Amino acid sequence: MPELVLGANECRVWWADPRNRSEDELAEALDGHERARAERYLNEDDRRRFLTACWLLRTKAAAQLGTEPEDVPVDRSCPDCGKPHGKPRIRTRGMESLYVSVSHSADRIAVALTSVAPVGVDVELIPDVPIDELAGSALSPGERAVLRWMPPHLQHAAFTRMWVCKEAALKATGHGLRIPPDQVHVSHPDTPPALLAWPIEVPPSTVGLQPLDAGPDYRAVVALLSPEPATVTQKYADRFLTPAFERQAA
């Protein structure tokens, strides 16, 4: 079935599993720079995640642009050094901008596409390391206090929820972790995700955060730099999530 064109107020998040395709199949959609970068990964799991993320971005963007995946004009130049390891951008001409973001963790690859506004997506596997190791430099003092008041068996999931909110928002602006995450303040993990404060001139109220469903062992959020609410649609390219998980969240 042909890929549907993005709606005017839609952010579509695609999910894939890096174990489901051969490396040769994935590499067919990539350009020469991406293939060369993939070859430098010594760890097979890391290489598969990178290949799958590139494949998913290119195939889904190609469907929106009406071109072949290998011809999608992906720009990964770093704003600091110019090398091709920065946030991916789609360079389009003569048409509305297509904003993209990519994230991966363990067996989850996420790619967000939208024409609404700059976007950031983040997914993380809930970790099992000591919570103090995680929270020390990632959370503000108030956020660490929130964790201390929670039952121990809920702390890791709560930390992960706050973390993905921070990273998705920072990805949307393009700052990434150049901004210390403990200076980014987000809502209580038991409430709807929201950005409360950060040391950036973008007003927190103009950053919309929406939760995503990546399965029970993960937490994921998408961020849009738009004061207007957008419709977030999740689609699954692989079998790790059943169609019952597909839904729209306005």
PDB file of C-alpha atoms in Angstrom:
ATOM      1  CA  MET A   1       0.000   0.000   0.000  1.00  0.00           C
ATOM      2  CA  PRO A   2       1.451   3.431  -0.926  1.00  0.00           C
ATOM      3  CA  GLU A   3       2.613   5.610   1.947  1.00  0.00           C
ATOM      4  CA  LEU A   4       0.058   8.311   2.786  1.00  0.00           C
ATOM      5  CA  VAL A   5       1.212  11.911   2.559  1.00  0.00           C
ATOM      6  CA  LEU A   6       1.609  13.621   5.909  1.00  0.00           C
ATOM      7  CA  GLY A   7      -1.360  15.643   7.065  1.00  0.00           C
ATOM      8  CA  ALA A   8      -0.977  19.408   7.488  1.00  0.00           C
ATOM      9  CA  ASN A   9      -0.981  19.110  11.284  1.00  0.00           C
ATOM     10  CA  GLU A  10       0.493  15.619  11.601  1.00  0.00           C
ATOM     11  CA  CYS A  11       3.688  14.276  13.128  1.00  0.00           C
ATOM     12  CA  ARG A  12       4.208  10.654  12.112  1.00  0.00           C
ATOM     13  CA  VAL A  13       6.538   8.430  14.118  1.00  0.00           C
ATOM     14  CA  TRP A  14       7.727   5.214  12.507  1.00  0.00           C
ATOM     15  CA  TRP A  15       9.120   2.295  14.515  1.00  0.00           C
ATOM     16  CA  ALA A  16      11.418  -0.506  13.354  1.00  0.00           C
ATOM     17  CA  ASP A  17      13.393  -3.388  14.865  1.00  0.00           C
ATOM     18  CA  PRO A  18      17.105  -3.575  13.891  1.00  0.00           C
ATOM     19  CA  ARG A  19      17.054  -7.396  13.950  1.00  0.00           C
ATOM     20  CA  ASN A  20      14.518  -7.819  11.141  1.00  0.00           C
ATOM     21  CA  ARG A  21      16.573  -7.123   7.996  1.00  0.00           C
ATOM     22  CA  SER A  22      19.939  -8.067   6.577  1.00  0.00           C
ATOM     23  CA  GLU A  23      22.685  -5.478   6.584  1.00  0.00           C
ATOM     24  CA  ASP A  24      22.881  -5.693   2.786  1.00  0.00           C
ATOM     25  CA  GLU A  25      19.167  -4.900   2.448  1.00  0.00           C
ATOM     26  CA  LEU A  26      19.451  -1.939   4.785  1.00  0.00           C
ATOM     27  CA  ALA A  27      22.592  -0.568   3.107  1.00  0.00           C
ATOM     28  CA  GLU A  28      20.894  -0.431  -0.309  1.00  0.00           C
ATOM     29  CA  ALA A  29      18.945   2.663   0.777  1.00  0.00           C
ATOM     30  CA  LEU A  30      21.978   4.525   2.149  1.00  0.00           C
ATOM     31  CA  ASP A  31      24.390   6.935   0.507  1.00  0.00           C
ATOM     32  CA  GLY A  32      28.155   6.466   0.396  1.00  0.00           C
ATOM     33  CA  HIS A  33      28.894   8.527   3.521  1.00  0.00           C
ATOM     34  CA  GLU A  34      26.405   6.513   5.577  1.00  0.00           C
ATOM     35  CA  ARG A  35      27.757   3.188   4.316  1.00  0.00           C
ATOM     36  CA  ALA A  36      31.295   4.252   5.179  1.00  0.00           C
ATOM     37  CA  ARG A  37      30.216   5.311   8.645  1.00  0.00           C
ATOM     38  CA  ALA A  38      28.398   2.013   9.178  1.00  0.00           C
ATOM     39  CA  GLU A  39      31.558   0.081   8.319  1.00  0.00           C
ATOM     40  CA  ARG A  40      33.385   1.828  11.155  1.00  0.00           C
ATOM     41  CA  TYR A  41      31.076   0.298  13.772  1.00  0.00           C
ATOM     42  CA  LEU A  42      32.870  -2.700  15.254  1.00  0.00           C
ATOM     43  CA  ASN A  43      29.894  -3.817  17.346  1.00  0.00           C
ATOM     44  CA  GLU A  44      27.248  -5.572  15.232  1.00  0.00           C
ATOM     45  CA  ASP A  45      24.304  -4.351  17.334  1.00  0.00           C
ATOM     46  CA  ASP A  46      25.443  -0.728  17.066  1.00  0.00           C
ATOM     47  CA  ARG A  47      25.997  -1.098  13.331  1.00  0.00           C
ATOM     48  CA  ARG A  48      22.526  -2.600  12.826  1.00  0.00           C
ATOM     49  CA  ARG A  49      20.897   0.207  14.810  1.00  0.00           C
ATOM     50  CA  PHE A  50      22.662   2.819  12.690  1.00  0.00           C
ATOM     51  CA  LEU A  51      21.818   1.061   9.415  1.00  0.00           C
ATOM     52  CA  THR A  52      18.183   0.585  10.396  1.00  0.00           C
ATOM     53  CA  ALA A  53      17.803   4.201  11.482  1.00  0.00           C
ATOM     54  CA  CYS A  54      19.230   5.424   8.145  1.00  0.00           C
ATOM     55  CA  TRP A  55      17.054   2.974   6.195  1.00  0.00           C
ATOM     56  CA  LEU A  56      13.875   3.948   8.052  1.00  0.00           C
ATOM     57  CA  LEU A  57      14.542   7.673   7.687  1.00  0.00           C
ATOM     58  CA  ARG A  58      15.312   7.414   3.978  1.00  0.00           C
ATOM     59  CA  THR A  59      12.459   5.080   3.005  1.00  0.00           C
ATOM     60  CA  LYS A  60       9.788   7.079   4.848  1.00  0.00           C
ATOM     61  CA  ALA A  61      11.111  10.476   3.748  1.00  0.00           C
ATOM     62  CA  ALA A  62      11.347   9.216   0.146  1.00  0.00           C
ATOM     63  CA  ALA A  63       7.654   8.361   0.207  1.00  0.00           C
ATOM     64  CA  GLN A  64       6.870  11.952   1.198  1.00  0.00           C
ATOM     65  CA  LEU A  65       9.237  13.508  -1.355  1.00  0.00           C
ATOM     66  CA  GLY A  66       8.390  11.208  -4.265  1.00  0.00           C
ATOM     67  CA  THR A  67      11.959  10.040  -4.774  1.00  0.00           C
ATOM     68  CA  GLU A  68      14.152   6.997  -4.191  1.00  0.00           C
ATOM     69  CA  PRO A  69      15.516   6.420  -0.672  1.00  0.00           C
ATOM     70  CA  GLU A  70      19.148   6.781  -1.740  1.00  0.00           C
ATOM     71  CA  ASP A  71      18.286  10.155  -3.349  1.00  0.00           C
ATOM     72  CA  VAL A  72      16.775  11.759  -0.251  1.00  0.00           C
ATOM     73  CA  PRO A  73      18.904  14.876   0.482  1.00  0.00           C
ATOM     74  CA  VAL A  74      19.911  14.052   4.069  1.00  0.00           C
ATOM     75  CA  ASP A  75      22.289  16.575   5.632  1.00  0.00           C
ATOM     76  CA  ARG A  76      24.052  15.388   8.798  1.00  0.00           C
ATOM     77  CA  SER A  77      26.646  18.158   9.054  1.00  0.00           C
ATOM     78  CA  CYS A  78      27.513  19.094  12.623  1.00  0.00           C
ATOM     79  CA  PRO A  79      26.911  22.820  13.388  1.00  0.00           C
ATOM     80  CA  ASP A  80      30.171  22.913  15.378  1.00  0.00           C
ATOM     81  CA  CYS A  81      32.671  21.075  13.177  1.00  0.00           C
ATOM     82  CA  GLY A  82      30.863  20.429   9.892  1.00  0.00           C
ATOM     83  CA  LYS A  83      31.472  16.681   9.976  1.00  0.00           C
ATOM     84  CA  PRO A  84      28.522  14.388   9.034  1.00  0.00           C
ATOM     85  CA  HIS A  85      27.533  13.300  12.547  1.00  0.00           C
ATOM     86  CA  GLY A  86      24.958  15.954  13.451  1.00  0.00           C
ATOM     87  CA  LYS A  87      21.174  15.911  13.669  1.00  0.00           C
ATOM     88  CA  PRO A  88      19.789  14.784  10.280  1.00  0.00           C
ATOM     89  CA  ARG A  89      18.033  17.427   8.180  1.00  0.00           C
ATOM     90  CA  ILE A  90      16.194  17.062   4.878  1.00  0.00           C
ATOM     91  CA  ARG A  91      17.240  19.699   2.364  1.00  0.00           C
ATOM     92  CA  THR A  92      14.181  20.282   0.163  1.00  0.00           C
ATOM     93  CA  ARG A  93      13.703  22.801  -2.625  1.00  0.00           C
ATOM     94  CA  GLY A  94      10.479  24.291  -3.864  1.00  0.00           C
ATOM     95  CA  MET A  95       8.309  22.556  -1.280  1.00  0.00           C
ATOM     96  CA  GLU A  96       7.294  22.762   2.333  1.00  0.00           C
ATOM     97  CA  SER A  97      10.005  21.812   4.813  1.00  0.00           C
ATOM     98  CA  LEU A  98      10.146  18.232   6.086  1.00  0.00           C
ATOM     99  CA  TYR A  99      11.451  18.048   9.649  1.00  0.00           C
ATOM    100  CA  VAL A 100      12.930  14.775  10.911  1.00  0.00           C
ATOM    101  CA  SER A 101      14.397  13.237  14.045  1.00  0.00           C
ATOM    102  CA  VAL A 102      15.890   9.832  14.790  1.00  0.00           C
ATOM    103  CA  SER A 103      16.391   7.844  17.992  1.00  0.00           C
ATOM    104  CA  HIS A 104      17.330   4.283  18.858  1.00  0.00           C
ATOM    105  CA  SER A 105      17.744   2.180  21.975  1.00  0.00           C
ATOM    106  CA  ALA A 106      18.244  -1.595  22.184  1.00  0.00           C
ATOM    107  CA  ASP A 107      15.637  -3.098  19.805  1.00  0.00           C
ATOM    108  CA  ARG A 108      13.733   0.108  19.050  1.00  0.00           C
ATOM    109  CA  ILE A 109      14.382   2.513  16.183  1.00  0.00           C
ATOM    110  CA  ALA A 110      12.196   5.624  15.937  1.00  0.00           C
ATOM    111  CA  VAL A 111      11.985   8.158  13.112  1.00  0.00           C
ATOM    112  CA  ALA A 112       9.720  11.215  13.386  1.00  0.00           C
ATOM    113  CA  LEU A 113       8.576  13.087  10.267  1.00  0.00           C
ATOM    114  CA  THR A 114       6.497  16.266  10.145  1.00  0.00           C
ATOM    115  CA  SER A 115       5.999  19.509   8.217  1.00  0.00           C
ATOM    116  CA  VAL A 116       4.628  21.279  11.323  1.00  0.00           C
ATOM    117  CA  ALA A 117       7.816  22.433  13.065  1.00  0.00           C
ATOM    118  CA  PRO A 118      11.271  21.246  14.151  1.00  0.00           C
ATOM    119  CA  VAL A 119      10.901  17.883  15.887  1.00  0.00           C
ATOM    120  CA  GLY A 120      12.818  15.716  18.328  1.00  0.00           C
ATOM    121  CA  VAL A 121      12.135  12.107  19.252  1.00  0.00           C
ATOM    122  CA  ASP A 122      13.764   9.999  21.941  1.00  0.00           C
ATOM    123  CA  VAL A 123      13.314   6.391  23.030  1.00  0.00           C
ATOM    124  CA  GLU A 124      15.160   4.656  25.851  1.00  0.00           C
ATOM    125  CA  LEU A 125      15.171   1.151  27.284  1.00  0.00           C
ATOM    126  CA  ILE A 126      14.472   1.382  31.015  1.00  0.00           C
ATOM    127  CA  PRO A 127      17.925   0.771  32.575  1.00  0.00           C
ATOM    128  CA  ASP A 128      18.728  -1.465  35.531  1.00  0.00           C
ATOM    129  CA  VAL A 129      21.846   0.276  36.874  1.00  0.00           C
ATOM    130  CA  PRO A 130      21.756   1.967  40.320  1.00  0.00           C
ATOM    131  CA  ILE A 131      19.444   4.951  40.196  1.00  0.00           C
ATOM    132  CA  ASP A 132      21.989   7.306  41.804  1.00  0.00           C
ATOM    133  CA  GLU A 133      24.356   6.709  38.879  1.00  0.00           C
ATOM    134  CA  LEU A 134      21.624   7.778  36.475  1.00  0.00           C
ATOM    135  CA  ALA A 135      20.191  10.762  38.290  1.00  0.00           C
ATOM    136  CA  GLY A 136      23.392  12.472  39.449  1.00  0.00           C
ATOM    137  CA  SER A 137      24.116  14.644  36.391  1.00  0.00           C
ATOM    138  CA  ALA A 138      20.862  14.128  34.479  1.00  0.00           C
ATOM    139  CA  LEU A 139      18.227  15.474  36.874  1.00  0.00           C
ATOM    140  CA  SER A 140      17.806  18.724  38.754  1.00  0.00           C
ATOM    141  CA  PRO A 141      17.739  18.653  42.568  1.00  0.00           C
ATOM    142  CA  GLY A 142      13.945  18.880  42.494  1.00  0.00           C
ATOM    143  CA  GLU A 143      13.673  15.994  40.042  1.00  0.00           C
ATOM    144  CA  ARG A 144      16.003  13.865  42.139  1.00  0.00           C
ATOM    145  CA  ALA A 145      13.767  14.586  45.133  1.00  0.00           C
ATOM    146  CA  VAL A 146      10.781  13.333  43.119  1.00  0.00           C
ATOM    147  CA  LEU A 147      12.560  10.012  42.594  1.00  0.00           C
ATOM    148  CA  ARG A 148      13.467   9.668  46.266  1.00  0.00           C
ATOM    149  CA  TRP A 149       9.796   9.925  47.224  1.00  0.00           C
ATOM    150  CA  MET A 150       8.806   7.161  44.790  1.00  0.00           C
ATOM    151  CA  PRO A 151       8.817   3.421  45.580  1.00  0.00           C
ATOM    152  CA  PRO A 152      12.155   1.894  44.475  1.00  0.00           C
ATOM    153  CA  HIS A 153      10.519  -0.414  41.925  1.00  0.00           C
ATOM    154  CA  LEU A 154       9.109   2.634  40.062  1.00  0.00           C
ATOM    155  CA  GLN A 155      12.191   4.825  40.099  1.00  0.00           C
ATOM    156  CA  HIS A 156      13.920   3.553  36.964  1.00  0.00           C
ATOM    157  CA  ALA A 157      10.846   3.964  34.765  1.00  0.00           C
ATOM    158  CA  ALA A 158      10.216   7.422  36.259  1.00  0.00           C
ATOM    159  CA  PHE A 159      13.801   8.486  35.589  1.00  0.00           C
ATOM    160  CA  THR A 160      13.583   7.246  32.005  1.00  0.00           C
ATOM    161  CA  ARG A 161      10.363   9.178  31.403  1.00  0.00           C
ATOM    162  CA  MET A 162      11.969  12.424  32.570  1.00  0.00           C
ATOM    163  CA  TRP A 163      15.110  11.719  30.555  1.00  0.00           C
ATOM    164  CA  VAL A 164      13.325  11.171  27.225  1.00  0.00           C
ATOM    165  CA  CYS A 165      11.382  14.417  27.747  1.00  0.00           C
ATOM    166  CA  LYS A 166      14.632  16.316  28.170  1.00  0.00           C
ATOM    167  CA  GLU A 167      16.436  14.716  25.257  1.00  0.00           C
ATOM    168  CA  ALA A 168      13.506  14.966  22.826  1.00  0.00           C
ATOM    169  CA  ALA A 169      13.157  18.695  23.559  1.00  0.00           C
ATOM    170  CA  LEU A 170      16.894  19.299  23.156  1.00  0.00           C
ATOM    171  CA  LYS A 171      16.922  17.334  19.907  1.00  0.00           C
ATOM    172  CA  ALA A 172      14.108  19.501  18.548  1.00  0.00           C
ATOM    173  CA  THR A 173      16.151  22.675  19.027  1.00  0.00           C
ATOM    174  CA  GLY A 174      19.303  21.033  17.701  1.00  0.00           C
ATOM    175  CA  HIS A 175      21.229  21.671  20.928  1.00  0.00           C
ATOM    176  CA  GLY A 176      21.286  18.044  22.029  1.00  0.00           C
ATOM    177  CA  LEU A 177      23.341  17.260  25.107  1.00  0.00           C
ATOM    178  CA  ARG A 178      25.482  20.368  24.644  1.00  0.00           C
ATOM    179  CA  ILE A 179      22.950  21.752  27.133  1.00  0.00           C
ATOM    180  CA  PRO A 180      23.441  20.046  30.543  1.00  0.00           C
ATOM    181  CA  PRO A 181      20.313  17.947  31.119  1.00  0.00           C
ATOM    182  CA  ASP A 182      20.165  18.863  34.811  1.00  0.00           C
ATOM    183  CA  GLN A 183      19.370  22.425  33.652  1.00  0.00           C
ATOM    184  CA  VAL A 184      16.296  21.220  31.772  1.00  0.00           C
ATOM    185  CA  HIS A 185      13.276  20.880  34.050  1.00  0.00           C
ATOM    186  CA  VAL A 186      10.325  18.671  33.096  1.00  0.00           C
ATOM    187  CA  SER A 187       7.033  17.651  34.647  1.00  0.00           C
ATOM    188  CA  HIS A 188       6.458  14.910  37.210  1.00  0.00           C
ATOM    189  CA  PRO A 189       6.687  11.491  35.498  1.00  0.00           C
ATOM    190  CA  ASP A 190       3.135  10.634  36.594  1.00  0.00           C
ATOM    191  CA  THR A 191       1.660  13.673  34.809  1.00  0.00           C
ATOM    192  CA  PRO A 192       1.429  14.534  31.083  1.00  0.00           C
ATOM    193  CA  PRO A 193       4.903  15.379  29.756  1.00  0.00           C
ATOM    194  CA  ALA A 194       5.742  19.071  29.736  1.00  0.00           C
ATOM    195  CA  LEU A 195       8.814  21.249  29.582  1.00  0.00           C
ATOM    196  CA  LEU A 196       8.912  23.606  32.584  1.00  0.00           C
ATOM    197  CA  ALA A 197      12.176  25.526  32.271  1.00  0.00           C
ATOM    198  CA  TRP A 198      15.546  25.466  30.510  1.00  0.00           C
ATOM    199  CA  PRO A 199      18.472  27.815  29.740  1.00  0.00           C
ATOM    200  CA  ILE A 200      17.445  28.406  26.116  1.00  0.00           C
ATOM    201  CA  GLU A 201      15.683  31.460  24.680  1.00  0.00           C
ATOM    202  CA  VAL A 202      12.883  29.282  23.300  1.00  0.00           C
ATOM    203  CA  PRO A 203       9.893  29.672  25.686  1.00  0.00           C
ATOM    204  CA  PRO A 204       9.096  26.290  27.274  1.00  0.00           C
ATOM    205  CA  SER A 205       5.393  26.866  26.597  1.00  0.00           C
ATOM    206  CA  THR A 206       6.069  26.671  22.838  1.00  0.00           C
ATOM    207  CA  VAL A 207       7.527  23.154  23.104  1.00  0.00           C
ATOM    208  CA  GLY A 208       4.877  20.449  22.855  1.00  0.00           C
ATOM    209  CA  LEU A 209       5.708  17.005  24.290  1.00  0.00           C
ATOM    210  CA  GLN A 210       3.650  13.896  23.610  1.00  0.00           C
ATOM    211  CA  PRO A 211       4.262  10.370  24.927  1.00  0.00           C
ATOM    212  CA  LEU A 212       4.814   7.473  22.537  1.00  0.00           C
ATOM    213  CA  ASP A 213       4.178   3.759  22.961  1.00  0.00           C
ATOM    214  CA  ALA A 214       7.338   1.741  22.349  1.00  0.00           C
ATOM    215  CA  GLY A 215       6.351  -1.227  24.514  1.00  0.00           C
ATOM    216  CA  PRO A 216       6.408  -1.981  28.249  1.00  0.00           C
ATOM    217  CA  ASP A 217      10.190  -1.901  28.777  1.00  0.00           C
ATOM    218  CA  TYR A 218      10.733   1.449  27.073  1.00  0.00           C
ATOM    219  CA  ARG A 219       9.781   5.089  27.434  1.00  0.00           C
ATOM    220  CA  ALA A 220       9.537   7.459  24.476  1.00  0.00           C
ATOM    221  CA  VAL A 221       8.472  11.047  23.777  1.00  0.00           C
ATOM    222  CA  VAL A 222       8.232  13.280  20.717  1.00  0.00           C
ATOM    223  CA  ALA A 223       8.768  17.059  20.968  1.00  0.00           C
ATOM    224  CA  LEU A 224       7.566  19.725  18.528  1.00  0.00           C
ATOM    225  CA  LEU A 225       8.668  23.363  18.592  1.00  0.00           C
ATOM    226  CA  SER A 226       5.132  24.567  18.038  1.00  0.00           C
ATOM    227  CA  PRO A 227       2.633  26.199  20.399  1.00  0.00           C
ATOM    228  CA  GLU A 228      -0.225  24.525  18.537  1.00  0.00           C
ATOM    229  CA  PRO A 229      -1.085  20.877  19.327  1.00  0.00           C
ATOM    230  CA  ALA A 230      -0.338  18.390  16.565  1.00  0.00           C
ATOM    231  CA  THR A 231      -1.737  14.961  15.808  1.00  0.00           C
ATOM    232  CA  VAL A 232       0.880  12.287  16.490  1.00  0.00           C
ATOM    233  CA  THR A 233       0.437   9.073  14.504  1.00  0.00           C
ATOM    234  CA  GLN A 234       2.522   5.988  15.258  1.00  0.00           C
ATOM    235  CA  LYS A 235       3.254   3.384  12.575  1.00  0.00           C
ATOM    236  CA  TYR A 236       5.155   0.131  12.910  1.00  0.00           C
ATOM    237  CA  ALA A 237       7.371  -1.269  10.162  1.00  0.00           C
ATOM    238  CA  ASP A 238       8.080  -4.449  12.141  1.00  0.00           C
ATOM    239  CA  ARG A 239       6.483  -7.079  14.342  1.00  0.00           C
ATOM    240  CA  PHE A 240       7.750  -6.037  17.770  1.00  0.00           C
ATOM    241  CA  LEU A 241       4.498  -4.151  18.345  1.00  0.00           C
ATOM    242  CA  THR A 242       1.107  -5.454  17.271  1.00  0.00           C
ATOM    243  CA  PRO A 243      -1.381  -3.380  15.251  1.00  0.00           C
ATOM    244  CA  ALA A 244      -3.420  -2.981  18.430  1.00  0.00           C
ATOM    245  CA  PHE A 245      -0.838  -0.438  19.574  1.00  0.00           C
ATOM    246  CA  GLU A 246      -1.441   1.804  16.559  1.00  0.00           C
ATOM    247  CA  ARG A 247      -3.428   4.853  17.475  1.00  0.00           C
ATOM    248  CA  GLN A 248      -3.597   8.595  17.074  1.00  0.00           C
ATOM    249  CA  ALA A 249      -3.040  10.916  20.018  1.00  0.00           C
ATOM    250  CA  ALA A 250      -4.244  14.450  19.503  1.00  0.00           C
TER     251      ALA A 250
END
